[in-house]
Tab-separated table of C-alpha atoms in Angstrom:
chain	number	residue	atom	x	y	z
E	1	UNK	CA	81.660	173.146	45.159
E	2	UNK	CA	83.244	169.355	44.205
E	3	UNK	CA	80.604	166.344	44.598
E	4	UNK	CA	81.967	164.515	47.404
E	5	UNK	CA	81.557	161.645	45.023
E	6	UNK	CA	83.942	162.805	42.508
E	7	UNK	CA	86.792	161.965	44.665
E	8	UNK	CA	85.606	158.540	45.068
E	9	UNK	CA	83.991	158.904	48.092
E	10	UNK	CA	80.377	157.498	48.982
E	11	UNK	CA	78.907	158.848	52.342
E	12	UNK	CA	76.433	156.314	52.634
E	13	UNK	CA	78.738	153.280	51.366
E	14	UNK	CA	81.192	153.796	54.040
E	15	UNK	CA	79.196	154.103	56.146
E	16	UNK	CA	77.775	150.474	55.768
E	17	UNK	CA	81.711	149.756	55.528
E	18	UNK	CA	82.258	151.271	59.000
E	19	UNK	CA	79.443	149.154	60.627
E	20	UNK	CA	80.055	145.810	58.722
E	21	UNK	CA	83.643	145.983	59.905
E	22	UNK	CA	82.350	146.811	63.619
E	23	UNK	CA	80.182	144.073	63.715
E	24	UNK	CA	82.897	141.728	62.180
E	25	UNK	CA	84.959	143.214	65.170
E	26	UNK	CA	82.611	142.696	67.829
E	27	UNK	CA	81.732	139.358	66.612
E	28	UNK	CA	85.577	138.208	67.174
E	29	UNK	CA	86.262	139.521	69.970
E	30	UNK	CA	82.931	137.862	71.515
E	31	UNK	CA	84.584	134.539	69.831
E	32	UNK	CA	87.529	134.586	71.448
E	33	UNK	CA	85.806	135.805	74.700
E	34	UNK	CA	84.243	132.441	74.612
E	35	UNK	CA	87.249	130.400	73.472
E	36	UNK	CA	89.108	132.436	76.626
E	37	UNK	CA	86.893	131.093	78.983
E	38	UNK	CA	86.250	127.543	78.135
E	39	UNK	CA	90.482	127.920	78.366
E	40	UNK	CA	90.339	129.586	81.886
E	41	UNK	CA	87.654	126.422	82.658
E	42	UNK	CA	89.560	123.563	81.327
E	43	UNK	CA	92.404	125.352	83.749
E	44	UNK	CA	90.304	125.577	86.517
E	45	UNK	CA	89.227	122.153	86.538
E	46	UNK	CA	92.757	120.640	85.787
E	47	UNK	CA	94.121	122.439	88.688
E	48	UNK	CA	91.404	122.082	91.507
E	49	UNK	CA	89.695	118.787	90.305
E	50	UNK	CA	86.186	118.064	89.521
E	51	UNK	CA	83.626	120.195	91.049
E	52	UNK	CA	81.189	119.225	93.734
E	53	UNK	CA	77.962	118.217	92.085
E	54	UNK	CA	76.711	116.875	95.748
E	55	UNK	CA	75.466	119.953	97.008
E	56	UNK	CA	73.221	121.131	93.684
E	57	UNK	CA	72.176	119.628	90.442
E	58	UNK	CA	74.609	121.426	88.028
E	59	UNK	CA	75.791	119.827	85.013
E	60	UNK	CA	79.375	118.281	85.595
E	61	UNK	CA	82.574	118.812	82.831
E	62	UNK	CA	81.036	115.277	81.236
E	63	UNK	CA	77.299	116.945	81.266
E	64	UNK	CA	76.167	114.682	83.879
E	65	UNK	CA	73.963	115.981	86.272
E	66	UNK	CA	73.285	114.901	90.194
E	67	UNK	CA	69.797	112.535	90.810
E	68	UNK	CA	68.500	112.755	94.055
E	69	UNK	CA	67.178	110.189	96.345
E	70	UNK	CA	66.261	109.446	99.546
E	71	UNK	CA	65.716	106.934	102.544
E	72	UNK	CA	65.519	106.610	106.513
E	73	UNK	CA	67.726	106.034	108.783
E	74	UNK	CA	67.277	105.051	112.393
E	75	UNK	CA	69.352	104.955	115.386
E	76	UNK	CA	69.848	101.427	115.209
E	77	UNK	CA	71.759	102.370	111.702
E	78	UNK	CA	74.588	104.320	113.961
E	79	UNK	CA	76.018	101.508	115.331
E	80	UNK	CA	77.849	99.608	112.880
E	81	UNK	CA	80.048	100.376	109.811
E	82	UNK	CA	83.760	101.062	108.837
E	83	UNK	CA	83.820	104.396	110.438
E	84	UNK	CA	82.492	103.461	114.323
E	85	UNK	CA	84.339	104.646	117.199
E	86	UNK	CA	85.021	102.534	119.926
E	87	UNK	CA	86.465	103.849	123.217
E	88	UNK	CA	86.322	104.184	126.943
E	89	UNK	CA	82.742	106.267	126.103
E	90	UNK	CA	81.697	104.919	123.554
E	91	UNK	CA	80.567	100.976	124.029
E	92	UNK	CA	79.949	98.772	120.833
E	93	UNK	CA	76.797	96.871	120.061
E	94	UNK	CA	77.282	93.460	118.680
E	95	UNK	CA	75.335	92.905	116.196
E	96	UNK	CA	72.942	89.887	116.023
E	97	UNK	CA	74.635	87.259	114.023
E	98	UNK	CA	78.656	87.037	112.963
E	99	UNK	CA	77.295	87.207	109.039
E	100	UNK	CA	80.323	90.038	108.407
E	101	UNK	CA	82.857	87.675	109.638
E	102	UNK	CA	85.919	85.415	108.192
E	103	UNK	CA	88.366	83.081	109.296
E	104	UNK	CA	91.855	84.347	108.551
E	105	UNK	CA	93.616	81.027	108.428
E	106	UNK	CA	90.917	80.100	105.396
E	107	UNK	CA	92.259	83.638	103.904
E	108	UNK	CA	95.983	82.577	104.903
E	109	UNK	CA	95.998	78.996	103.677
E	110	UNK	CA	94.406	80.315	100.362
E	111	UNK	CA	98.141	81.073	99.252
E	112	UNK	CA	101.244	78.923	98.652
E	113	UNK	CA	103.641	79.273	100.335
E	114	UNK	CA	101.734	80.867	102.767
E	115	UNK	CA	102.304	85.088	102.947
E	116	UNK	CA	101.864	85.643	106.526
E	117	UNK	CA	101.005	83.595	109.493
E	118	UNK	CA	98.257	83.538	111.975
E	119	UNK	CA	98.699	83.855	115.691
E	120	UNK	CA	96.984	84.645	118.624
E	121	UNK	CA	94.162	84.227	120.264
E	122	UNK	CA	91.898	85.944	116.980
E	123	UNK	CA	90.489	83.239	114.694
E	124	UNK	CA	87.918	85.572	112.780
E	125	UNK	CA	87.872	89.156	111.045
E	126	UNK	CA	85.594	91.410	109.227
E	127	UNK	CA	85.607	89.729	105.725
E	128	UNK	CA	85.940	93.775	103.801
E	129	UNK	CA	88.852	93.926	106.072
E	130	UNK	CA	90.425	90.976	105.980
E	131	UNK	CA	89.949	91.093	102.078
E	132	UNK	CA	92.000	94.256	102.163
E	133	UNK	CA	94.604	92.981	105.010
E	134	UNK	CA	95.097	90.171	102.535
E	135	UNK	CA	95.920	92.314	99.772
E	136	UNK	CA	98.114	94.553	101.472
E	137	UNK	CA	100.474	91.948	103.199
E	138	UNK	CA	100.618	89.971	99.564
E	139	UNK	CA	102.229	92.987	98.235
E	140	UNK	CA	104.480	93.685	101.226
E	141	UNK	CA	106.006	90.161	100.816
E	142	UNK	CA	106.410	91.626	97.120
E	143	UNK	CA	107.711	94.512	98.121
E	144	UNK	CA	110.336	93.031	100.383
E	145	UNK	CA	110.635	89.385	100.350
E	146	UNK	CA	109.124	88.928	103.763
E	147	UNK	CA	106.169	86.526	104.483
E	148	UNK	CA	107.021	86.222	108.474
E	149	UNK	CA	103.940	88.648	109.584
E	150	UNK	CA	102.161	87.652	112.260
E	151	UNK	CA	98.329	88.675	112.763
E	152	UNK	CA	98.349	88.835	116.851
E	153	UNK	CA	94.821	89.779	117.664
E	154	UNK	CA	92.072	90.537	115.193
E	155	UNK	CA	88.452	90.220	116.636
E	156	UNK	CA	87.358	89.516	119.969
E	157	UNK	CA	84.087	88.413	121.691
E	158	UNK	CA	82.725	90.324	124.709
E	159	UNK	CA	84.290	86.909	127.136
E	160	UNK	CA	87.406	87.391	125.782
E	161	UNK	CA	88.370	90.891	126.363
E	162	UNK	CA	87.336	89.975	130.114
E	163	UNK	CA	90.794	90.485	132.141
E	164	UNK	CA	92.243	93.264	129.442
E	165	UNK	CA	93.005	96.981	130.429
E	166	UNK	CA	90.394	97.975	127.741
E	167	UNK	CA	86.924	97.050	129.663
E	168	UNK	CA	84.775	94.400	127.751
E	169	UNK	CA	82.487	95.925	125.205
E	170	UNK	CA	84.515	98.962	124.779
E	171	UNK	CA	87.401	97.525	122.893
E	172	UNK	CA	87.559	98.454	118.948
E	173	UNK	CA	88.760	94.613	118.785
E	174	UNK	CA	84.844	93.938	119.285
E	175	UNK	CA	84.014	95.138	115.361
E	176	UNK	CA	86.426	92.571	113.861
E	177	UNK	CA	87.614	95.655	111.303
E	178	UNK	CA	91.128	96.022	113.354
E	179	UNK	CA	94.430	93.683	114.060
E	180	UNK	CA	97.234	93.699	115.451
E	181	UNK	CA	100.425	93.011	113.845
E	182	UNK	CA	103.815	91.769	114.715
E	183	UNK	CA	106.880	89.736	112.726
E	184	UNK	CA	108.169	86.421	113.520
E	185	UNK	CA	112.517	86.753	113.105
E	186	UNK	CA	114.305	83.884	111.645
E	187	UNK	CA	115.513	81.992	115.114
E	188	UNK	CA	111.714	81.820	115.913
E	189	UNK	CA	109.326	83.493	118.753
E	190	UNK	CA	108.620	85.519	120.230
E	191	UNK	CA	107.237	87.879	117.934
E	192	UNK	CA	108.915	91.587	117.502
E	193	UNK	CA	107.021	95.114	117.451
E	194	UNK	CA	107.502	96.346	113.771
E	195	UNK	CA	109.396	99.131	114.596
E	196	UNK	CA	112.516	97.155	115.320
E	197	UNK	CA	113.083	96.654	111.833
E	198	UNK	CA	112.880	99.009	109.153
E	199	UNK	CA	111.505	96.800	106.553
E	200	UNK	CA	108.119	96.978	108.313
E	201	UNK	CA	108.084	100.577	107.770
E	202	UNK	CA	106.618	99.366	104.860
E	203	UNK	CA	103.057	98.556	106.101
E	204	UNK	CA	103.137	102.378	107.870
E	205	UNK	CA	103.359	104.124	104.979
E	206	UNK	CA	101.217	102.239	102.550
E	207	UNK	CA	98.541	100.967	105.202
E	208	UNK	CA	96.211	103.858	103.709
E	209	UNK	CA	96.252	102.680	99.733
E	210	UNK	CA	94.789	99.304	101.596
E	211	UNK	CA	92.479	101.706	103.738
E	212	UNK	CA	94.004	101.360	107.131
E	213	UNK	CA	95.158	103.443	109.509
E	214	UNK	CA	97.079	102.980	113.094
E	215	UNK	CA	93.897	103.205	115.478
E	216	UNK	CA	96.069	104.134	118.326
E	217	UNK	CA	99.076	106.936	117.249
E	218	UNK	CA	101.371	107.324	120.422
E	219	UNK	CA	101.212	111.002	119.583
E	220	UNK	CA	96.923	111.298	119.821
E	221	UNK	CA	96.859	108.677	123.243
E	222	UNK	CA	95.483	111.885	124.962
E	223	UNK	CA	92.655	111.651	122.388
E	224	UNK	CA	92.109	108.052	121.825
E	225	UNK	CA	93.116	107.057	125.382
E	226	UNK	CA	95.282	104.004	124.502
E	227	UNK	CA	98.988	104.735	124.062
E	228	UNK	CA	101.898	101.745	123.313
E	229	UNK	CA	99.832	100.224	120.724
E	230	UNK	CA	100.831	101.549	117.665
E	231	UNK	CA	100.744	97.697	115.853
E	232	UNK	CA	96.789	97.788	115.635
E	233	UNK	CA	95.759	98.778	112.185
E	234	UNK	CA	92.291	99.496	111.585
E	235	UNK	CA	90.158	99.477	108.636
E	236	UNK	CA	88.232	102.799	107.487
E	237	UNK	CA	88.160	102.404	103.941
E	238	UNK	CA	90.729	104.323	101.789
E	239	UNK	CA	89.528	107.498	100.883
E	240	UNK	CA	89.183	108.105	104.636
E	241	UNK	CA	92.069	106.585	105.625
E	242	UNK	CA	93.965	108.283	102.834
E	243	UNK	CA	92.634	111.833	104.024
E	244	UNK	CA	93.777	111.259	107.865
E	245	UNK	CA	96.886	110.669	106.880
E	246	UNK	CA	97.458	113.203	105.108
E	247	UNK	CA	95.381	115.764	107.390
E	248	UNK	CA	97.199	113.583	110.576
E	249	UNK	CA	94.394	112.878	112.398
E	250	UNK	CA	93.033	109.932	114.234
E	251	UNK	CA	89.930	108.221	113.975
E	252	UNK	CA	87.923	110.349	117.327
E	253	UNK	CA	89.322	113.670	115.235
E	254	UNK	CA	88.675	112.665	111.748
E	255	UNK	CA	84.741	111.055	112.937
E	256	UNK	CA	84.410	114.922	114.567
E	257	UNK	CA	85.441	117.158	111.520
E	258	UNK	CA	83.016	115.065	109.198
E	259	UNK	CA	80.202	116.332	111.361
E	260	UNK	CA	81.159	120.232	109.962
E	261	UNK	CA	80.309	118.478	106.547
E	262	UNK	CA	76.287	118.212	105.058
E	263	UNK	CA	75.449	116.828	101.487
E	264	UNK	CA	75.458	120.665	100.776
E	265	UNK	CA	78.715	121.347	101.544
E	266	UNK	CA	80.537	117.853	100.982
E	267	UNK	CA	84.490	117.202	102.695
E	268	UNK	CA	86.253	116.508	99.293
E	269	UNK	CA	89.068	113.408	98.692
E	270	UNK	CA	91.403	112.722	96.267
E	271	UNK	CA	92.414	109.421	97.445
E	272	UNK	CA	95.113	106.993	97.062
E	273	UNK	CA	92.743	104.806	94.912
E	274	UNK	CA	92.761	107.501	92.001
E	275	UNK	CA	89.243	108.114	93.202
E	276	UNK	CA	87.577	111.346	93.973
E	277	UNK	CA	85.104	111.194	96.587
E	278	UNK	CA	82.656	113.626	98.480
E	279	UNK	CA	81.804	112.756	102.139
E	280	UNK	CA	79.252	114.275	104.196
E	281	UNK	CA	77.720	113.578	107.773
E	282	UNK	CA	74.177	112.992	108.899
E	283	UNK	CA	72.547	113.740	112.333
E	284	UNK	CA	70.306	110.870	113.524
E	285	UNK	CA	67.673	111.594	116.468
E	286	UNK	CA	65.740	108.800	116.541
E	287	UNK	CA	65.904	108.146	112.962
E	288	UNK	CA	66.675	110.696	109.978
E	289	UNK	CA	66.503	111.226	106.597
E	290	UNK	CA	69.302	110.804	103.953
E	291	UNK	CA	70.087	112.917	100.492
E	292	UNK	CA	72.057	110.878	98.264
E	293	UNK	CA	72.988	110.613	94.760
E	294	UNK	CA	71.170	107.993	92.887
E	295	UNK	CA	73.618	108.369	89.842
E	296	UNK	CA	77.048	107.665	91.675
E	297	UNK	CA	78.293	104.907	93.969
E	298	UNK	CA	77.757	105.172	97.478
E	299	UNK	CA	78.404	103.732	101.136
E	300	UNK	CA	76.596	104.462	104.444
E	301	UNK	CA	78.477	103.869	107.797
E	302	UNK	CA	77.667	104.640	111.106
E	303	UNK	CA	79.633	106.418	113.541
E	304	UNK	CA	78.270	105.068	116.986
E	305	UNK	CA	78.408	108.802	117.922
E	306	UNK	CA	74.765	109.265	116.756
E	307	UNK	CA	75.036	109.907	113.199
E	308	UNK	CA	75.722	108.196	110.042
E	309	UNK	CA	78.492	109.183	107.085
E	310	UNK	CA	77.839	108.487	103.568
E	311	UNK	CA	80.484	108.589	101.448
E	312	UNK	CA	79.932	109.051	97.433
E	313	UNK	CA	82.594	107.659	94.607
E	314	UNK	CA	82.732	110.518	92.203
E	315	UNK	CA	84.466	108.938	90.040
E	316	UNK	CA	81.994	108.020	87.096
E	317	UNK	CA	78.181	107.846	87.189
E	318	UNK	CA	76.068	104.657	87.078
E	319	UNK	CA	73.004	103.513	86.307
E	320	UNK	CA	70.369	103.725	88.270
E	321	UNK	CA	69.501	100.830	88.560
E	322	UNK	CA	72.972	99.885	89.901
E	323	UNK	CA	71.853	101.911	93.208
E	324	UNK	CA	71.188	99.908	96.384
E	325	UNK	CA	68.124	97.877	96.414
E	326	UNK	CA	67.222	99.208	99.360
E	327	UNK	CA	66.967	102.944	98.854
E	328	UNK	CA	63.770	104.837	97.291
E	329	UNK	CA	65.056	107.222	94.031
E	330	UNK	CA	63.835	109.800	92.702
E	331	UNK	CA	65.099	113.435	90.974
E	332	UNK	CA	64.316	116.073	94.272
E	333	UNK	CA	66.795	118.317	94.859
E	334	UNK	CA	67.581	119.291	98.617
């Protein structure tokens, strides 16, 4: 019988052959496994945006990873911020000094020629708001070579909403965050509505990048209970203006959905900013306590509905020690 070996061939040698060359196999098809799903990843992510890192501790696409913190709220806490609703049933609380006020004709005078004009009987606004009114009426004179804007009513005291069809301490004039606005035409008063030129248009569809929205859409009076003032934009803050204007929803609607939304299970922006932003709701009974992220920026604002809405910049971490003062940190995880 002919040795096996005679015809070259060496059981035991190709054998080793046979498994070497399996393994190498194996090995690069594992390899491009890997390099298959870190494509299918970068994909995910580029379509859907960043992850929420909110609700759990996971390490984001930059390897950051959420720190927790925590601190009490209280009733009192519910009462005042960008998002508060003000209506027939819900009355506002003044708070006890005018600190988060500013004088718009300071604001108005600051620019030469002036951009817009002040009118009315409003002398004072929220200063975040007016900050952001500024801004946005600057660029609409850019935009369009107009400067003739008139702010008609911005904040009111209790005394002088007396005698208006909104009762006295029910009027979202009362928080200063809100104005209404009109245009001054070339042969002189009185002022027109906005919607009687086109040009204004202007301010309607860019009022969110500024973080406005119109309080009072004709089409939502059965909601907000105020119809034929469409003029009075209000400030929110623009990733929450930018989502109810997209979503169509006024403030009584948008203040409601956020309450379907815990730090677990985050309502998620891409706003007109660039920014990416989680917001989530918070109960209050009596007081409460809040989850937040020490490692990102972060507001609190009440919703004078008996809660409070924090609302996270996702954008890029900071330090900690860029968090508010007035929060304790620390690493637990809800």
């Amino acid at each position: 019988m002919a040795n096996p070996n005679d015809r070259g061939f060496n059981t035991i040698q190709n054998s080793r052959v046979t498994r070497r060359r399996k393994n190498e196999t194996l090995q690069l098809y594992t390899l491009l496994g890997v390099i298959g799903m870190a494509v299918l990843t970068i994909v995910i992510v580029a379509v859907m945006g960043v992850g929420s890192l909110v609700g759990d501790d996971t390490p984001g696409p930059a390897g950051e990873k959420v720190e927790w913190g925590s601190f009490t709220v209280t009733a009192t806490d519910t009462l005042h911020g960008d998002l508060v609703i003000v209506n027939n049933s819900h009355a506002y609380t003044f708070p006890t000094t005018n600190e988060h006020l500013a004088e718009i004709y300071t604001k108005c005078a600051s620019h030469s020629p002036m951009m817009y004009l002040q009118s009315g009987i409003s002398t004072y606004m929220d200063k975040d708001a007016l900050n952001a009114l500024d801004a946005m009426l600057v660029d609409f004179a850019t935009a369009t070579s107009r400067t003739n804007v008139q702010i008609r009513d911005a904040y009111r005291t209790y005394e002088q909403q007396e005698n208006k069809e909104i009762l006295p301490g029910h009027s979202d004039h009362h928080t200063g965050l809100g104005c209404a606005l009109k245009y001054l035409p070339e042969n002189g008063p009185p002022a027109h509505d906005l919607s009687l030129d086109t040009t204004y248009t202007w301010l309607y569809d860019n009022a969110h990048k500024y973080g406005f929205v119109i309080r009072y859409p004709e089409a939502k009076a059965d909601v907000t209970g105020v119809s034929d003032y469409e003029e009075y934009f209000r400030f929110v803050g623009i990733p929450h203006a930018t989502y109810m204007k997209e979503q169509n929803l006024c403030m009584e609607e948008y203040v409601n959905l956020l309450k379907e939304y815990d730090n677990k299970n985050p309502l998620k922006i891409n706003a007109a900013d660039g920014k990416y932003y989680e917001v989530y709701y918070v109960a209050v009974d009596g007081s409460a306590t809040v989850k937040y992220p020490t490692n990102y920026a972060y507001s609190v604002s009440g919703t004078n509905e008996g809660g409070v809405v924090i609302t996270v910049d996702r954008s890029a971490t900071i330090n900690e020690a860029d968090t508010s003062a007035d929060t304790a940190s620390g690493t637990e995880n809800p």
